[in-house]
Tab-separated table of C-alpha atoms in Angstrom:
chain	number	residue	atom	x	y	z
Q	108	MET	CA	117.271	109.843	165.243
Q	109	ASP	CA	116.326	111.046	168.705
Q	110	SER	CA	118.086	109.864	172.110
Q	111	ARG	CA	115.582	107.147	172.700
Q	112	GLN	CA	116.018	105.521	169.346
Q	113	ALA	CA	119.748	105.834	169.687
Q	114	ARG	CA	119.727	104.132	173.054
Q	115	GLU	CA	117.659	101.254	171.753
Q	116	ILE	CA	120.355	100.685	168.898
Q	117	LEU	CA	123.307	101.090	171.366
Q	118	ALA	CA	121.888	98.485	173.678
Q	119	CYS	CA	122.969	96.070	170.996
Q	120	TYR	CA	126.327	97.799	170.243
Q	121	ARG	CA	129.460	95.780	171.092
Q	122	PRO	CA	132.698	97.856	171.144
Q	123	GLY	CA	135.519	96.230	169.542
Q	124	VAL	CA	133.267	93.793	167.678
Q	125	ASP	CA	130.732	95.906	165.785
Q	126	ASP	CA	131.729	98.636	163.176
Q	127	PRO	CA	131.067	101.983	164.805
Q	128	ASP	CA	130.934	103.413	161.270
Q	129	ALA	CA	128.415	101.065	159.995
Q	130	PRO	CA	124.632	102.067	160.137
Q	131	PRO	CA	122.724	102.283	162.416
Q	132	PHE	CA	125.498	102.455	164.902
Q	133	ALA	CA	127.293	105.546	163.405
Q	134	GLY	CA	124.117	107.685	163.734
Q	135	ALA	CA	123.366	106.432	167.436
Q	136	LEU	CA	127.137	107.045	168.455
Q	137	GLU	CA	126.924	110.419	166.954
Q	138	GLN	CA	123.772	111.180	169.133
Q	139	ALA	CA	125.656	110.020	172.142
Q	140	ARG	CA	128.340	112.504	171.406
Q	141	VAL	CA	125.971	115.312	171.579
Q	142	ASP	CA	123.657	114.239	174.294
Q	143	PRO	CA	125.462	114.070	177.684
Q	144	GLU	CA	122.892	111.896	179.509
Q	145	LEU	CA	123.061	109.423	176.594
Q	146	SER	CA	126.894	109.451	176.653
Q	147	ARG	CA	126.965	108.787	180.352
Q	148	TRP	CA	124.563	105.931	179.997
Q	149	LEU	CA	126.748	104.520	177.245
Q	150	ASP	CA	129.889	104.752	179.379
Q	151	ARG	CA	127.901	102.925	182.307
Q	152	GLU	CA	126.642	100.116	180.022
Q	153	THR	CA	130.145	99.708	178.347
Q	154	ALA	CA	131.912	99.378	181.732
Q	155	PHE	CA	129.186	97.184	183.093
Q	156	ASP	CA	129.402	94.709	180.184
Q	157	ALA	CA	133.309	94.815	180.274
Q	158	ALA	CA	133.157	93.863	183.980
Q	159	ILE	CA	130.539	90.909	183.332
Q	160	GLY	CA	132.603	89.718	180.280
Q	161	ALA	CA	135.787	89.661	182.419
Q	162	LYS	CA	133.826	87.667	185.037
Q	163	LEU	CA	132.477	85.184	182.579
Q	164	ARG	CA	135.949	84.696	180.956
Q	165	GLU	CA	137.357	83.689	184.263
Q	166	ALA	CA	134.681	81.123	185.084
Q	167	PRO	CA	135.968	77.682	184.357
Q	168	THR	CA	134.071	75.372	182.039
Q	169	PRO	CA	132.378	72.590	184.194
Q	170	LEU	CA	133.843	69.301	183.582
Q	171	GLY	CA	131.813	67.271	181.010
Q	172	LEU	CA	129.747	70.370	180.007
Q	173	ARG	CA	130.230	69.746	176.184
Q	174	THR	CA	129.241	66.028	176.515
Q	175	ARG	CA	126.127	66.804	178.562
Q	176	ILE	CA	125.081	69.542	175.878
Q	177	LEU	CA	125.688	67.175	173.091
Q	178	ALA	CA	123.900	64.241	174.859
Q	179	GLY	CA	120.805	66.550	174.802
Q	180	ARG	CA	120.673	66.614	170.903
Q	181	PRO	CA	118.395	64.035	169.331
Q	182	ALA	CA	120.453	61.413	167.414
Q	183	GLU	CA	117.846	61.308	164.631
Q	184	ALA	CA	114.569	62.780	163.800
Q	185	THR	CA	111.594	61.420	165.953
Q	186	ARG	CA	108.006	61.310	165.006
Q	187	SER	CA	106.982	61.887	168.701
Q	188	GLY	CA	106.243	65.716	168.264
Q	189	TRP	CA	105.506	66.088	171.970
Q	190	ARG	CA	109.092	65.216	172.951
Q	191	ARG	CA	110.849	67.889	170.533
Q	192	PRO	CA	109.980	70.914	172.876
Q	193	ALA	CA	111.789	69.240	175.848
Q	194	VAL	CA	114.853	68.706	173.570
Q	195	ALA	CA	114.631	72.200	172.043
Q	196	PHE	CA	114.399	73.885	175.434
Q	197	ALA	CA	117.076	71.838	177.225
Q	198	PRO	CA	119.981	74.186	176.266
Q	199	LEU	CA	117.853	77.080	177.219
Q	200	LEU	CA	116.952	75.671	180.554
Q	201	PHE	CA	120.588	74.796	181.217
Q	202	LEU	CA	121.578	78.487	180.324
Q	203	ALA	CA	118.792	79.829	182.782
Q	204	VAL	CA	120.130	77.650	185.604
Q	205	ALA	CA	123.670	78.657	184.879
Q	206	ALA	CA	122.761	82.382	184.860
Q	207	ALA	CA	120.862	81.954	188.216
Q	208	THR	CA	123.933	80.248	189.693
Q	209	PHE	CA	126.228	82.895	188.286
Q	210	VAL	CA	124.262	85.786	189.759
Q	211	ALA	CA	123.961	84.037	193.183
Q	212	LEU	CA	127.832	83.432	193.286
Q	213	GLU	CA	128.394	86.942	192.052
Q	214	TRP	CA	126.498	88.717	194.995
Q	215	ARG	CA	127.363	86.599	197.828
Q	216	PRO	CA	130.111	88.030	200.246
Q	217	SER	CA	133.508	86.771	199.069
Q	218	SER	CA	136.824	87.852	197.862
Q	219	GLY	CA	137.080	88.849	194.169
Q	220	ASP	CA	139.775	89.397	191.713
Q	221	PHE	CA	141.262	92.841	191.015
Q	222	ALA	CA	140.045	93.210	187.361
Q	223	SER	CA	136.291	92.644	188.380
Q	224	TYR	CA	136.731	95.092	191.329
Q	225	ARG	CA	138.320	97.658	188.822
Q	226	GLY	CA	135.664	97.273	186.166
Q	227	GLU	CA	132.728	97.469	188.592
Q	228	MET	CA	134.085	100.614	190.312
Q	229	ALA	CA	134.631	102.224	186.961
Q	230	ALA	CA	130.998	101.352	186.120
Q	231	LEU	CA	129.815	102.834	189.445
Q	232	VAL	CA	131.067	106.272	188.591
Q	233	SER	CA	130.721	106.410	184.777
Q	234	GLY	CA	127.086	107.228	184.994
Q	235	ASP	CA	124.783	109.093	187.458
Q	236	TYR	CA	125.842	108.510	191.260
Q	237	LYS	CA	124.889	110.109	194.606
Q	238	MET	CA	127.298	110.826	197.279
Q	239	ASP	CA	126.594	109.934	200.845
Q	240	ILE	CA	128.195	113.110	201.996
Q	241	GLU	CA	129.330	116.426	200.753
Q	242	ALA	CA	132.444	117.260	202.592
Q	243	PRO	CA	134.516	120.556	202.507
Q	244	ASP	CA	137.887	118.955	203.416
Q	245	LEU	CA	139.441	115.557	203.740
Q	246	ALA	CA	139.565	115.558	207.553
Q	247	ARG	CA	135.604	115.729	207.683
Q	248	LEU	CA	135.408	112.972	205.104
Q	249	ARG	CA	137.720	110.826	206.951
Q	250	GLU	CA	135.718	111.233	210.203
Q	251	PHE	CA	132.623	110.284	208.167
Q	252	PHE	CA	134.184	106.925	206.956
Q	253	ALA	CA	135.662	106.246	210.495
Q	254	GLY	CA	132.237	106.618	212.018
Q	255	ARG	CA	130.772	103.976	209.714
Q	256	ARG	CA	133.799	101.790	210.209
Q	257	TRP	CA	134.788	102.032	206.514
Q	258	PRO	CA	138.389	102.413	205.449
Q	259	SER	CA	139.572	105.751	206.953
Q	260	ALA	CA	143.393	105.276	207.682
Q	261	TYR	CA	144.219	105.869	204.036
Q	262	THR	CA	146.801	108.093	202.577
Q	263	VAL	CA	145.866	110.615	199.794
Q	264	PRO	CA	148.839	111.566	197.389
Q	265	PRO	CA	149.928	115.070	198.152
Q	266	ALA	CA	149.162	116.366	194.615
Q	267	LEU	CA	145.656	114.886	194.949
Q	268	GLU	CA	145.050	116.552	198.404
Q	269	LYS	CA	145.313	119.936	196.529
Q	270	TYR	CA	142.576	119.054	194.074
Q	271	PRO	CA	138.868	120.326	194.783
Q	272	LEU	CA	137.116	117.827	196.908
Q	273	GLU	CA	133.374	117.094	196.531
Q	274	GLY	CA	132.530	114.464	198.951
Q	275	GLY	CA	132.361	110.575	199.279
Q	276	MET	CA	130.505	107.407	199.115
Q	277	ALA	CA	130.410	104.493	201.536
Q	278	VAL	CA	130.079	101.465	199.126
Q	279	ARG	CA	129.946	97.895	199.623
Q	280	TRP	CA	131.479	95.389	197.122
Q	281	ARG	CA	130.942	91.618	197.659
Q	282	GLY	CA	130.606	92.199	201.537
Q	283	HIS	CA	133.754	94.399	201.649
Q	284	GLU	CA	133.695	98.204	202.597
Q	285	VAL	CA	135.078	100.563	199.900
Q	286	SER	CA	135.650	104.291	200.741
Q	287	VAL	CA	135.214	106.470	197.579
Q	288	ILE	CA	136.528	109.903	197.719
Q	289	CYS	CA	135.159	112.197	195.076
Q	290	PHE	CA	137.171	115.055	193.597
Q	291	GLY	CA	136.040	117.467	191.000
Q	292	VAL	CA	135.480	120.861	189.375
Q	293	GLU	CA	131.779	121.993	189.329
Q	294	ASN	CA	129.994	121.702	185.980
Q	295	ASP	CA	132.799	119.857	184.405
Q	296	GLU	CA	132.599	116.024	184.623
Q	297	SER	CA	135.589	115.618	182.507
Q	298	LYS	CA	137.807	116.677	185.428
Q	299	ASP	CA	136.247	114.377	188.027
Q	300	LEU	CA	138.520	112.014	189.838
Q	301	PHE	CA	137.530	109.201	192.068
Q	302	LEU	CA	139.735	107.397	194.742
Q	303	PHE	CA	138.738	104.121	195.840
Q	304	VAL	CA	140.143	102.605	198.994
Q	305	ILE	CA	139.567	98.897	200.008
Q	306	ASP	CA	141.366	96.265	202.225
Q	307	ARG	CA	143.977	94.687	199.910
Q	308	GLN	CA	143.046	91.259	201.394
Q	309	ALA	CA	139.583	91.400	199.689
Q	310	LEU	CA	141.073	91.101	196.366
Q	311	ARG	CA	143.032	88.507	194.277
Q	312	GLY	CA	145.555	89.607	191.849
Q	313	ALA	CA	146.074	93.089	193.521
Q	314	PRO	CA	148.878	95.133	192.187
Q	315	SER	CA	152.135	94.902	194.280
Q	316	THR	CA	153.733	97.786	196.019
Q	317	ALA	CA	156.494	98.089	193.278
Q	318	GLY	CA	154.561	100.724	191.188
Q	319	LEU	CA	151.488	101.955	189.578
Q	320	LYS	CA	149.387	99.825	187.387
Q	321	PHE	CA	147.428	101.851	184.633
Q	322	GLU	CA	144.597	100.511	182.617
Q	323	ARG	CA	141.913	102.048	180.330
Q	324	VAL	CA	138.372	100.848	181.301
Q	325	ALA	CA	135.779	102.051	178.856
Q	326	LYS	CA	136.251	105.726	178.758
Q	327	LEU	CA	138.054	106.018	182.131
Q	328	THR	CA	141.770	105.938	182.864
Q	329	THR	CA	142.601	104.067	186.110
Q	330	ALA	CA	145.669	103.814	188.132
Q	331	ALA	CA	146.037	101.188	190.965
Q	332	TRP	CA	148.706	100.712	193.664
Q	333	THR	CA	148.808	99.044	197.138
Q	334	SER	CA	150.185	100.773	200.360
Q	335	GLY	CA	150.174	99.141	203.771
Q	336	ARG	CA	146.785	97.255	204.163
Q	337	HIS	CA	144.850	99.037	201.507
Q	338	LEU	CA	144.562	99.081	197.742
Q	339	TYR	CA	143.985	102.312	195.978
Q	340	LEU	CA	142.345	102.797	192.737
Q	341	LEU	CA	142.207	106.286	191.108
Q	342	SER	CA	140.124	106.860	188.110
Q	343	GLY	CA	138.857	109.661	185.827
Q	344	ARG	CA	138.204	110.685	182.233
Q	345	ALA	CA	141.749	112.178	181.975
Q	346	ASP	CA	144.550	110.520	180.007
Q	347	GLU	CA	147.350	108.631	181.808
Q	348	PRO	CA	149.969	111.539	181.663
Q	349	THR	CA	147.291	113.858	183.333
Q	350	LEU	CA	146.459	111.226	185.977
Q	351	ARG	CA	150.026	110.806	186.872
Q	352	LYS	CA	150.197	114.404	188.006
Q	353	TYR	CA	148.111	113.812	190.878
Q	354	LEU	CA	150.025	110.616	192.077
């Protein structure tokens, strides 16, 4: 099995639902373990699916939806063949309209919940990404964000300040500015760390200042906390004990 075939199979794979040891998933997952590019793609897809799934689970069921769907089903077989396609495609049409509405709502500037933000930020750095600036030090990076009017009055944990800095990204999420500080060791993605900074007012359900909130998202470990007007999210492939060393 080559990587192209593995990608086609993994596009249908559902972590936590499908058996990873069952064919053909076992072979495709093994290919992802030996192909770094395929592994990054799988991480990105898994994180993206998790974010979308969380968003769909949050969406309230429209009042009377079940009744309207059942009303579209024929009570008895009809001999008017030309009417069948309309009945058959009614649910599909409804789903298409619902999907279009979901996409429109998802991308309009608005406040969002913390779980969606965390999932989408993890998806952003799970695969290939491009930094907006390569900065040799945090002061230069802060100037870059301030010049763009992105969050710049943030506080980096002292232990994290000593970690090698690569650069940063100025990201927009639902109309809100997110400063992304990228740390890492050259040629070793397993040690990459990303600090996301956003105005805490942009999110619902943000962690309190009482302490850190850890969560595993796909293959990334995330830690979140609030301080002042900002919400901080640190993510990386390291486990929780390792991540704690930089906080």
